[in-house]
């Protein structure tokens, strides 16, 4: 039986895993910026956290769109429980991040970094779980791995 393949590819390479590291970097960077703000009180870090969350949301939309196309187009991917957990965790990451960004925007960057650092921590923890499930799909179920 052939490996489940990604629908969205560039020169035969799955696109979703090319985008995901940026999403992770932006969101985990926001948590780091929140911690830096808590430690230094420098408003630069509060502003950086808000920007990192905003760009993370934009990149999440791109990664989620590609991942959703792969999820819908390949029945073998949808058949994997890990794919459903990965999908659900990433949807939750997106919702929490949008709420986090809106709260920060409405209350101000510095208040947001002070009051909502727990949201960036939650997103970081969810990303750990989602990443675990994503790599389970690749390493255990060979999703997106070329058949030789």
Short mmCIF file of N, CA, C and O in Angstrom, two decimals:
data_model
loop_
_atom_site.label_atom_id
_atom_site.label_comp_id
_atom_site.label_asym_id
_atom_site.label_seq_id
_atom_site.Cartn_x
_atom_site.Cartn_y
_atom_site.Cartn_z
N UNK A 1 0.85 -1.19 0.00
CA UNK A 1 0.00 0.00 0.00
C UNK A 1 0.89 1.24 0.00
O UNK A 1 1.80 1.36 0.82
N UNK A 2 0.63 2.20 -0.89
CA UNK A 2 1.48 3.40 -0.95
C UNK A 2 1.26 4.30 0.27
O UNK A 2 0.22 4.28 0.91
N UNK A 3 2.29 5.10 0.56
CA UNK A 3 2.20 6.05 1.66
C UNK A 3 1.17 7.13 1.35
O UNK A 3 1.04 7.55 0.20
N UNK A 4 0.48 7.63 2.38
CA UNK A 4 -0.42 8.78 2.17
C UNK A 4 0.40 9.99 1.69
O UNK A 4 1.44 10.29 2.27
N UNK A 5 -0.05 10.64 0.65
CA UNK A 5 0.70 11.74 0.07
C UNK A 5 0.03 13.09 0.31
O UNK A 5 -1.19 13.18 0.41
N UNK A 6 0.86 14.10 0.37
CA UNK A 6 0.37 15.47 0.46
C UNK A 6 -0.12 15.90 -0.92
O UNK A 6 0.51 15.60 -1.93
N UNK A 7 -1.22 16.60 -0.94
CA UNK A 7 -1.78 17.10 -2.19
C UNK A 7 -1.04 18.34 -2.66
O UNK A 7 -0.76 18.49 -3.84
N UNK A 8 -0.71 19.22 -1.74
CA UNK A 8 -0.04 20.48 -2.06
C UNK A 8 1.46 20.25 -1.95
O UNK A 8 1.99 20.05 -0.86
N UNK A 9 2.13 20.27 -3.11
CA UNK A 9 3.57 19.99 -3.18
C UNK A 9 4.26 21.00 -4.07
O UNK A 9 3.64 21.58 -4.96
N UNK A 10 5.56 21.14 -3.84
CA UNK A 10 6.43 21.91 -4.72
C UNK A 10 7.54 20.97 -5.14
O UNK A 10 8.30 20.50 -4.28
N UNK A 11 7.61 20.67 -6.41
CA UNK A 11 8.63 19.76 -6.95
C UNK A 11 8.65 18.44 -6.19
O UNK A 11 9.71 17.89 -5.89
N UNK A 12 7.46 17.94 -5.82
CA UNK A 12 7.36 16.68 -5.12
C UNK A 12 7.56 16.74 -3.62
O UNK A 12 7.48 15.72 -2.93
N UNK A 13 7.82 17.92 -3.08
CA UNK A 13 8.02 18.09 -1.64
C UNK A 13 6.74 18.64 -1.00
O UNK A 13 6.21 19.65 -1.46
N UNK A 14 6.25 17.99 0.07
CA UNK A 14 5.05 18.50 0.75
C UNK A 14 5.27 19.93 1.25
O UNK A 14 6.31 20.25 1.83
N UNK A 15 4.29 20.79 1.02
CA UNK A 15 4.42 22.20 1.37
C UNK A 15 4.12 22.48 2.83
O UNK A 15 4.77 23.34 3.45
N UNK A 16 3.17 21.77 3.40
CA UNK A 16 2.76 22.03 4.79
C UNK A 16 3.95 22.02 5.76
O UNK A 16 4.12 22.97 6.53
N UNK A 17 4.82 20.99 5.73
CA UNK A 17 5.93 21.00 6.68
C UNK A 17 6.99 22.06 6.39
O UNK A 17 7.86 22.32 7.22
N UNK A 18 6.91 22.70 5.21
CA UNK A 18 7.83 23.81 4.93
C UNK A 18 7.40 25.09 5.64
O UNK A 18 8.23 25.92 5.99
N UNK A 19 6.10 25.23 5.85
CA UNK A 19 5.53 26.45 6.44
C UNK A 19 5.47 26.38 7.96
O UNK A 19 5.66 27.37 8.65
N UNK A 20 5.23 25.20 8.49
CA UNK A 20 5.00 25.01 9.92
C UNK A 20 6.12 25.56 10.82
O UNK A 20 5.83 26.16 11.85
N UNK A 21 7.40 25.40 10.47
CA UNK A 21 8.44 25.94 11.36
C UNK A 21 8.33 27.45 11.59
O UNK A 21 8.68 27.94 12.66
N UNK A 22 7.84 28.17 10.59
CA UNK A 22 7.65 29.61 10.77
C UNK A 22 6.56 29.88 11.81
O UNK A 22 6.71 30.76 12.66
N UNK A 23 5.47 29.14 11.71
CA UNK A 23 4.37 29.30 12.67
C UNK A 23 4.88 29.04 14.08
O UNK A 23 4.65 29.85 15.00
N UNK A 24 5.59 27.94 14.25
CA UNK A 24 6.12 27.59 15.57
C UNK A 24 7.07 28.67 16.06
O UNK A 24 6.99 29.11 17.21
N UNK A 25 7.95 29.12 15.20
CA UNK A 25 8.92 30.15 15.59
C UNK A 25 8.26 31.44 16.04
O UNK A 25 8.66 32.03 17.05
N UNK A 26 7.24 31.88 15.32
CA UNK A 26 6.56 33.12 15.69
C UNK A 26 5.83 32.99 17.03
O UNK A 26 5.93 33.86 17.89
N UNK A 27 5.10 31.89 17.20
CA UNK A 27 4.32 31.73 18.43
C UNK A 27 5.21 31.49 19.65
O UNK A 27 4.97 32.07 20.71
N UNK A 28 6.22 30.66 19.52
CA UNK A 28 7.12 30.43 20.64
C UNK A 28 7.95 31.69 20.90
O UNK A 28 8.24 32.02 22.06
N UNK A 29 8.29 32.41 19.85
CA UNK A 29 8.97 33.70 20.01
C UNK A 29 8.13 34.69 20.79
O UNK A 29 8.65 35.48 21.59
N UNK A 30 6.81 34.67 20.58
CA UNK A 30 5.91 35.55 21.33
C UNK A 30 5.95 35.21 22.82
O UNK A 30 5.98 36.11 23.67
N UNK A 31 5.97 33.92 23.14
CA UNK A 31 6.08 33.51 24.54
C UNK A 31 7.40 34.00 25.12
O UNK A 31 7.45 34.55 26.23
N UNK A 32 8.48 33.84 24.36
CA UNK A 32 9.79 34.34 24.81
C UNK A 32 9.79 35.85 25.01
O UNK A 32 10.36 36.36 25.98
N UNK A 33 9.14 36.57 24.11
CA UNK A 33 9.05 38.02 24.24
C UNK A 33 8.24 38.41 25.47
O UNK A 33 8.58 39.37 26.18
N UNK A 34 7.17 37.68 25.75
CA UNK A 34 6.39 37.93 26.96
C UNK A 34 7.25 37.72 28.21
O UNK A 34 7.20 38.51 29.16
N UNK A 35 8.04 36.66 28.21
CA UNK A 35 8.93 36.41 29.35
C UNK A 35 9.99 37.50 29.47
O UNK A 35 10.31 37.95 30.58
N UNK A 36 10.51 37.95 28.33
CA UNK A 36 11.50 39.04 28.35
C UNK A 36 10.87 40.32 28.89
O UNK A 36 11.51 41.05 29.66
N UNK A 37 9.63 40.60 28.50
CA UNK A 37 8.95 41.78 29.03
C UNK A 37 8.74 41.67 30.53
O UNK A 37 8.96 42.62 31.28
N UNK A 38 8.34 40.48 30.98
CA UNK A 38 8.13 40.26 32.42
C UNK A 38 9.43 40.46 33.19
O UNK A 38 9.42 40.98 34.31
N UNK A 39 10.54 40.07 32.57
CA UNK A 39 11.83 40.18 33.25
C UNK A 39 12.46 41.55 33.19
O UNK A 39 13.21 41.93 34.10
N UNK A 40 12.18 42.31 32.13
CA UNK A 40 12.87 43.59 31.95
C UNK A 40 11.95 44.80 32.07
O UNK A 40 12.42 45.90 32.38
N UNK A 41 10.66 44.62 31.77
CA UNK A 41 9.75 45.76 31.75
C UNK A 41 9.93 46.65 30.53
O UNK A 41 9.28 47.68 30.40
N UNK A 42 10.81 46.26 29.62
CA UNK A 42 11.06 47.04 28.40
C UNK A 42 9.89 46.86 27.44
O UNK A 42 9.59 45.74 27.01
N UNK A 43 9.20 47.95 27.07
CA UNK A 43 8.02 47.86 26.21
C UNK A 43 8.32 47.28 24.82
O UNK A 43 7.41 46.82 24.14
N UNK A 44 9.59 47.29 24.42
CA UNK A 44 9.95 46.66 23.15
C UNK A 44 9.46 45.22 23.10
O UNK A 44 8.94 44.76 22.08
N UNK A 45 9.63 44.50 24.21
CA UNK A 45 9.27 43.08 24.24
C UNK A 45 7.76 42.89 24.16
O UNK A 45 7.28 41.93 23.54
N UNK A 46 6.99 43.77 24.75
CA UNK A 46 5.53 43.69 24.67
C UNK A 46 5.08 43.92 23.22
O UNK A 46 4.21 43.21 22.71
N UNK A 47 5.69 44.90 22.58
CA UNK A 47 5.37 45.19 21.18
C UNK A 47 5.79 44.01 20.29
O UNK A 47 5.06 43.60 19.39
N UNK A 48 6.97 43.47 20.57
CA UNK A 48 7.45 42.32 19.79
C UNK A 48 6.50 41.13 19.92
O UNK A 48 6.20 40.45 18.93
N UNK A 49 6.02 40.87 21.13
CA UNK A 49 5.09 39.75 21.34
C UNK A 49 3.84 39.93 20.51
O UNK A 49 3.36 38.97 19.87
N UNK A 50 3.30 41.13 20.50
CA UNK A 50 2.08 41.36 19.73
C UNK A 50 2.32 41.16 18.24
O UNK A 50 1.51 40.54 17.55
N UNK A 51 3.43 41.67 17.73
CA UNK A 51 3.76 41.49 16.32
C UNK A 51 3.99 40.02 15.98
O UNK A 51 3.55 39.53 14.94
N UNK A 52 4.69 39.31 16.87
CA UNK A 52 4.96 37.89 16.62
C UNK A 52 3.66 37.08 16.59
O UNK A 52 3.49 36.19 15.76
N UNK A 53 2.74 37.41 17.48
CA UNK A 53 1.43 36.73 17.46
C UNK A 53 0.70 37.04 16.16
O UNK A 53 0.14 36.15 15.52
N UNK A 54 0.70 38.30 15.77
CA UNK A 54 0.01 38.71 14.53
C UNK A 54 0.57 38.00 13.30
O UNK A 54 -0.19 37.47 12.48
N UNK A 55 1.89 37.97 13.17
CA UNK A 55 2.49 37.29 12.03
C UNK A 55 2.29 35.79 12.14
O UNK A 55 2.09 35.10 11.13
N UNK A 56 2.30 35.26 13.36
CA UNK A 56 2.02 33.84 13.57
C UNK A 56 0.62 33.48 13.08
O UNK A 56 0.42 32.42 12.47
N UNK A 57 -0.33 34.36 13.32
CA UNK A 57 -1.70 34.12 12.85
C UNK A 57 -1.73 34.08 11.32
O UNK A 57 -2.34 33.18 10.73
N UNK A 58 -1.06 35.03 10.68
CA UNK A 58 -1.03 35.05 9.21
C UNK A 58 -0.40 33.77 8.66
O UNK A 58 -0.94 33.14 7.74
N UNK A 59 0.72 33.36 9.24
CA UNK A 59 1.38 32.14 8.78
C UNK A 59 0.54 30.90 9.11
O UNK A 59 0.55 29.92 8.37
N UNK A 60 -0.19 30.95 10.23
CA UNK A 60 -1.09 29.84 10.59
C UNK A 60 -2.17 29.65 9.54
O UNK A 60 -2.53 28.52 9.21
N UNK A 61 -2.70 30.75 9.03
CA UNK A 61 -3.73 30.66 7.99
C UNK A 61 -3.17 29.95 6.77
O UNK A 61 -3.82 29.05 6.21
N UNK A 62 -1.95 30.29 6.38
CA UNK A 62 -1.32 29.65 5.23
C UNK A 62 -1.08 28.16 5.50
O UNK A 62 -1.46 27.30 4.70
N UNK A 63 -0.47 27.85 6.64
CA UNK A 63 -0.17 26.45 6.98
C UNK A 63 -1.46 25.65 7.14
O UNK A 63 -1.55 24.50 6.68
N UNK A 64 -2.47 26.24 7.78
CA UNK A 64 -3.74 25.53 8.00
C UNK A 64 -4.47 25.28 6.69
O UNK A 64 -5.07 24.21 6.50
N UNK A 65 -4.42 26.23 5.79
CA UNK A 65 -5.08 26.05 4.49
C UNK A 65 -4.46 24.87 3.75
O UNK A 65 -5.17 24.00 3.24
N UNK A 66 -3.13 24.84 3.70
CA UNK A 66 -2.44 23.75 3.01
C UNK A 66 -2.69 22.43 3.73
O UNK A 66 -2.98 21.41 3.10
N UNK A 67 -2.58 22.43 5.05
CA UNK A 67 -2.82 21.21 5.82
C UNK A 67 -4.24 20.71 5.66
O UNK A 67 -4.47 19.50 5.56
N UNK A 68 -5.19 21.63 5.62
CA UNK A 68 -6.60 21.24 5.46
C UNK A 68 -6.83 20.62 4.08
O UNK A 68 -7.57 19.64 3.96
N UNK A 69 -6.20 21.18 3.05
CA UNK A 69 -6.33 20.59 1.71
C UNK A 69 -5.79 19.17 1.71
O UNK A 69 -6.43 18.25 1.18
N UNK A 70 -4.62 18.98 2.32
CA UNK A 70 -4.06 17.62 2.41
C UNK A 70 -4.99 16.70 3.19
O UNK A 70 -5.20 15.55 2.81
N UNK A 71 -5.54 17.19 4.28
CA UNK A 71 -6.42 16.42 5.15
C UNK A 71 -7.68 15.98 4.40
O UNK A 71 -8.10 14.83 4.48
N UNK A 72 -8.27 16.90 3.67
CA UNK A 72 -9.52 16.61 2.96
C UNK A 72 -9.27 15.74 1.72
O UNK A 72 -10.07 14.85 1.41
N UNK A 73 -8.17 15.99 1.03
CA UNK A 73 -7.93 15.32 -0.25
C UNK A 73 -7.40 13.90 -0.12
O UNK A 73 -7.49 13.13 -1.08
N UNK A 74 -6.87 13.53 1.03
CA UNK A 74 -6.25 12.20 1.19
C UNK A 74 -6.98 11.41 2.27
O UNK A 74 -6.78 11.65 3.46
N UNK A 75 -7.83 10.47 1.87
CA UNK A 75 -8.58 9.68 2.87
C UNK A 75 -7.68 8.93 3.85
O UNK A 75 -8.06 8.76 5.02
N UNK A 76 -6.51 8.51 3.42
CA UNK A 76 -5.60 7.78 4.32
C UNK A 76 -5.11 8.68 5.45
O UNK A 76 -4.82 8.19 6.55
N UNK A 77 -5.01 9.97 5.21
CA UNK A 77 -4.62 10.91 6.28
C UNK A 77 -5.79 11.06 7.25
O UNK A 77 -5.60 10.99 8.47
N UNK A 78 -6.98 11.27 6.73
CA UNK A 78 -8.16 11.42 7.59
C UNK A 78 -8.42 10.19 8.45
O UNK A 78 -9.03 10.26 9.50
N UNK A 79 -7.96 9.04 8.00
CA UNK A 79 -8.17 7.79 8.75
C UNK A 79 -7.27 7.67 9.98
O UNK A 79 -7.49 6.81 10.81
N UNK A 80 -6.29 8.54 10.09
CA UNK A 80 -5.34 8.47 11.20
C UNK A 80 -5.84 9.27 12.41
O UNK A 80 -6.09 10.48 12.28
N UNK A 81 -5.97 8.65 13.58
CA UNK A 81 -6.34 9.42 14.77
C UNK A 81 -5.37 10.58 15.05
O UNK A 81 -5.80 11.65 15.46
N UNK A 82 -4.08 10.37 14.77
CA UNK A 82 -3.09 11.43 15.00
C UNK A 82 -3.41 12.66 14.16
O UNK A 82 -3.17 13.79 14.60
N UNK A 83 -3.93 12.46 12.96
CA UNK A 83 -4.27 13.59 12.09
C UNK A 83 -5.40 14.42 12.70
O UNK A 83 -5.38 15.66 12.65
N UNK A 84 -6.36 13.77 13.31
CA UNK A 84 -7.48 14.49 13.94
C UNK A 84 -7.00 15.27 15.17
O UNK A 84 -7.42 16.41 15.39
N UNK A 85 -6.13 14.65 15.96
CA UNK A 85 -5.56 15.37 17.12
C UNK A 85 -4.73 16.56 16.67
O UNK A 85 -4.79 17.65 17.26
N UNK A 86 -3.93 16.36 15.62
CA UNK A 86 -3.10 17.43 15.07
C UNK A 86 -3.98 18.58 14.57
O UNK A 86 -3.74 19.75 14.88
N UNK A 87 -5.02 18.22 13.83
CA UNK A 87 -5.97 19.20 13.30
C UNK A 87 -6.64 19.98 14.44
O UNK A 87 -6.70 21.21 14.41
N UNK A 88 -7.15 19.25 15.43
CA UNK A 88 -7.84 19.90 16.54
C UNK A 88 -6.94 20.81 17.36
O UNK A 88 -7.33 21.93 17.72
N UNK A 89 -5.74 20.34 17.65
CA UNK A 89 -4.80 21.16 18.43
C UNK A 89 -4.44 22.43 17.67
O UNK A 89 -4.37 23.52 18.26
N UNK A 90 -4.23 22.31 16.37
CA UNK A 90 -3.87 23.50 15.59
C UNK A 90 -5.04 24.47 15.46
O UNK A 90 -4.83 25.69 15.46
N UNK A 91 -6.25 23.95 15.38
CA UNK A 91 -7.42 24.84 15.36
C UNK A 91 -7.51 25.60 16.68
O UNK A 91 -7.79 26.81 16.71
N UNK A 92 -7.25 24.90 17.78
CA UNK A 92 -7.27 25.55 19.10
C UNK A 92 -6.16 26.60 19.21
O UNK A 92 -6.38 27.68 19.77
N UNK A 93 -4.98 26.30 18.68
CA UNK A 93 -3.88 27.27 18.66
C UNK A 93 -4.32 28.54 17.94
O UNK A 93 -4.08 29.65 18.41
N UNK A 94 -4.98 28.37 16.80
CA UNK A 94 -5.42 29.54 16.03
C UNK A 94 -6.43 30.37 16.81
O UNK A 94 -6.31 31.60 16.89
N UNK A 95 -7.41 29.71 17.41
CA UNK A 95 -8.44 30.44 18.17
C UNK A 95 -7.82 31.16 19.36
O UNK A 95 -8.09 32.36 19.58
N UNK A 96 -6.99 30.48 20.12
CA UNK A 96 -6.35 31.11 21.30
C UNK A 96 -5.49 32.28 20.86
O UNK A 96 -5.50 33.34 21.50
N UNK A 97 -4.76 32.14 19.77
CA UNK A 97 -3.88 33.21 19.31
C UNK A 97 -4.66 34.43 18.82
O UNK A 97 -4.26 35.57 19.08
N UNK A 98 -5.76 34.19 18.14
CA UNK A 98 -6.59 35.32 17.69
C UNK A 98 -7.18 36.05 18.89
O UNK A 98 -7.15 37.28 18.95
N UNK A 99 -7.69 35.30 19.86
CA UNK A 99 -8.22 35.92 21.08
C UNK A 99 -7.11 36.69 21.80
O UNK A 99 -7.32 37.83 22.23
N UNK A 100 -5.94 36.09 21.91
CA UNK A 100 -4.80 36.74 22.57
C UNK A 100 -4.47 38.06 21.87
O UNK A 100 -4.33 39.10 22.51
N UNK A 101 -4.36 38.03 20.54
CA UNK A 101 -4.01 39.24 19.81
C UNK A 101 -5.09 40.32 19.99
O UNK A 101 -4.76 41.49 20.21
N UNK A 102 -6.36 39.93 19.92
CA UNK A 102 -7.45 40.90 20.09
C UNK A 102 -7.45 41.52 21.49
O UNK A 102 -7.68 42.73 21.65
N UNK A 103 -7.19 40.70 22.51
CA UNK A 103 -7.13 41.23 23.88
C UNK A 103 -5.98 42.22 24.02
O UNK A 103 -6.13 43.28 24.63
N UNK A 104 -4.83 41.88 23.47
CA UNK A 104 -3.68 42.78 23.54
C UNK A 104 -3.95 44.07 22.79
O UNK A 104 -3.59 45.15 23.24
N UNK A 105 -4.57 43.94 21.62
CA UNK A 105 -4.87 45.12 20.82
C UNK A 105 -5.83 46.04 21.56
O UNK A 105 -5.65 47.27 21.58
N UNK A 106 -6.84 45.45 22.19
CA UNK A 106 -7.84 46.27 22.86
C UNK A 106 -7.35 46.87 24.17
O UNK A 106 -7.79 47.95 24.57
N UNK A 107 -6.42 46.20 24.85
CA UNK A 107 -5.95 46.67 26.16
C UNK A 107 -4.57 47.32 26.12
O UNK A 107 -4.13 47.85 27.13
N UNK A 108 -3.91 47.23 25.00
CA UNK A 108 -2.57 47.79 24.88
C UNK A 108 -1.52 46.69 25.00
O UNK A 108 -1.71 45.72 25.73
N UNK A 109 -0.44 46.87 24.27
CA UNK A 109 0.61 45.85 24.20
C UNK A 109 1.17 45.48 25.57
O UNK A 109 1.33 44.31 25.90
N UNK A 110 1.49 46.49 26.37
CA UNK A 110 2.14 46.22 27.65
C UNK A 110 1.20 45.52 28.62
O UNK A 110 1.59 44.57 29.31
N UNK A 111 -0.04 45.97 28.68
CA UNK A 111 -1.02 45.31 29.54
C UNK A 111 -1.22 43.88 29.06
O UNK A 111 -1.27 42.94 29.86
N UNK A 112 -1.28 43.70 27.73
CA UNK A 112 -1.47 42.37 27.17
C UNK A 112 -0.34 41.42 27.50
O UNK A 112 -0.56 40.28 27.90
N UNK A 113 0.90 41.89 27.37
CA UNK A 113 2.04 41.02 27.68
C UNK A 113 2.07 40.66 29.16
O UNK A 113 2.48 39.56 29.53
N UNK A 114 1.62 41.58 29.99
CA UNK A 114 1.60 41.31 31.43
C UNK A 114 0.46 40.36 31.81
O UNK A 114 0.66 39.42 32.57
N UNK A 115 -0.71 40.60 31.24
CA UNK A 115 -1.90 39.84 31.65
C UNK A 115 -2.11 38.53 30.90
O UNK A 115 -2.78 37.64 31.41
N UNK A 116 -1.58 38.43 29.69
CA UNK A 116 -1.94 37.29 28.85
C UNK A 116 -0.76 36.39 28.49
O UNK A 116 -0.84 35.62 27.55
N UNK A 117 0.31 36.47 29.25
CA UNK A 117 1.45 35.58 29.01
C UNK A 117 1.02 34.12 29.11
O UNK A 117 1.56 33.26 28.41
N UNK A 118 0.03 33.84 29.91
CA UNK A 118 -0.45 32.46 30.04
C UNK A 118 -1.04 31.95 28.73
O UNK A 118 -1.02 30.76 28.46
N UNK A 119 -1.55 32.86 27.88
CA UNK A 119 -2.07 32.44 26.58
C UNK A 119 -0.94 32.02 25.65
O UNK A 119 -1.07 31.03 24.92
N UNK A 120 0.18 32.77 25.67
CA UNK A 120 1.30 32.35 24.82
C UNK A 120 1.93 31.06 25.36
O UNK A 120 2.43 30.24 24.59
N UNK A 121 1.89 30.87 26.67
CA UNK A 121 2.34 29.59 27.24
C UNK A 121 1.43 28.46 26.79
O UNK A 121 1.90 27.39 26.37
N UNK A 122 0.12 28.67 26.84
CA UNK A 122 -0.84 27.66 26.39
C UNK A 122 -0.60 27.30 24.93
O UNK A 122 -0.60 26.12 24.56
N UNK A 123 -0.39 28.30 24.09
CA UNK A 123 -0.14 28.06 22.67
C UNK A 123 1.14 27.24 22.50
O UNK A 123 1.18 26.29 21.70
N UNK A 124 2.18 27.56 23.25
CA UNK A 124 3.43 26.82 23.16
C UNK A 124 3.22 25.36 23.55
O UNK A 124 3.71 24.45 22.87
N UNK A 125 2.47 25.11 24.59
CA UNK A 125 2.19 23.74 25.02
C UNK A 125 1.34 22.99 23.98
O UNK A 125 1.59 21.81 23.70
N UNK A 126 0.36 23.68 23.42
CA UNK A 126 -0.46 23.06 22.38
C UNK A 126 0.38 22.72 21.15
O UNK A 126 0.18 21.69 20.50
N UNK A 127 1.33 23.60 20.82
CA UNK A 127 2.21 23.33 19.69
C UNK A 127 3.10 22.11 19.93
O UNK A 127 3.40 21.36 18.99
N UNK A 128 3.53 21.92 21.17
CA UNK A 128 4.30 20.72 21.49
C UNK A 128 3.47 19.46 21.22
O UNK A 128 3.95 18.50 20.61
N UNK A 129 2.22 19.47 21.66
CA UNK A 129 1.33 18.33 21.43
C UNK A 129 1.06 18.14 19.93
O UNK A 129 1.17 17.03 19.40
N UNK A 130 0.73 19.24 19.26
CA UNK A 130 0.43 19.17 17.83
C UNK A 130 1.64 18.69 17.03
O UNK A 130 1.50 17.88 16.10
N UNK A 131 2.80 19.19 17.39
CA UNK A 131 4.02 18.76 16.71
C UNK A 131 4.29 17.28 16.91
O UNK A 131 4.71 16.57 16.00
N UNK A 132 4.03 16.80 18.13
CA UNK A 132 4.19 15.38 18.43
C UNK A 132 3.30 14.55 17.50
O UNK A 132 3.73 13.56 16.91
N UNK A 133 2.06 14.98 17.36
CA UNK A 133 1.12 14.25 16.50
C UNK A 133 1.48 14.39 15.02
O UNK A 133 1.32 13.45 14.24
N UNK A 134 1.97 15.56 14.62
CA UNK A 134 2.40 15.75 13.24
C UNK A 134 3.55 14.84 12.87
O UNK A 134 3.55 14.18 11.82
N UNK A 135 4.53 14.76 13.76
CA UNK A 135 5.67 13.88 13.48
C UNK A 135 5.28 12.41 13.61
O UNK A 135 5.85 11.56 12.93
N UNK A 136 4.27 12.10 14.43
CA UNK A 136 3.76 10.73 14.48
C UNK A 136 3.21 10.33 13.11
O UNK A 136 3.44 9.21 12.63
N UNK A 137 2.52 11.26 12.46
CA UNK A 137 1.99 10.98 11.14
C UNK A 137 3.12 10.71 10.14
O UNK A 137 3.03 9.80 9.32
N UNK A 138 4.19 11.49 10.24
CA UNK A 138 5.30 11.33 9.30
C UNK A 138 6.11 10.07 9.61
O UNK A 138 6.35 9.24 8.73
N UNK A 139 6.53 9.92 10.86
CA UNK A 139 7.46 8.85 11.20
C UNK A 139 6.79 7.48 11.37
O UNK A 139 7.38 6.47 11.03
N UNK A 140 5.59 7.46 11.90
CA UNK A 140 4.92 6.17 12.10
C UNK A 140 4.04 5.77 10.93
O UNK A 140 3.88 4.58 10.64
N UNK A 141 3.45 6.76 10.27
CA UNK A 141 2.48 6.46 9.22
C UNK A 141 2.96 6.90 7.84
O UNK A 141 2.20 6.76 6.87
N UNK A 142 4.15 7.45 7.77
CA UNK A 142 4.79 7.81 6.49
C UNK A 142 3.99 8.81 5.66
O UNK A 142 4.07 8.79 4.42
N UNK A 143 3.22 9.68 6.31
CA UNK A 143 2.45 10.68 5.57
C UNK A 143 3.42 11.65 4.88
O UNK A 143 4.31 12.21 5.50
N UNK A 144 3.25 11.79 3.59
CA UNK A 144 4.08 12.70 2.80
C UNK A 144 5.45 12.17 2.45
O UNK A 144 6.22 12.84 1.78
N UNK A 145 5.76 10.94 2.87
CA UNK A 145 7.06 10.34 2.56
C UNK A 145 6.97 9.66 1.20
O UNK A 145 6.05 8.88 0.95
N UNK A 146 7.93 9.96 0.34
CA UNK A 146 7.91 9.40 -1.01
C UNK A 146 8.05 7.88 -0.97
O UNK A 146 8.85 7.34 -0.21
N UNK A 147 7.28 7.22 -1.81
CA UNK A 147 7.42 5.78 -1.98
C UNK A 147 8.63 5.53 -2.87
O UNK A 147 8.76 6.15 -3.94
N UNK A 148 9.50 4.65 -2.45
CA UNK A 148 10.69 4.36 -3.27
C UNK A 148 10.55 3.07 -4.02
O UNK A 148 9.93 2.16 -3.73
#
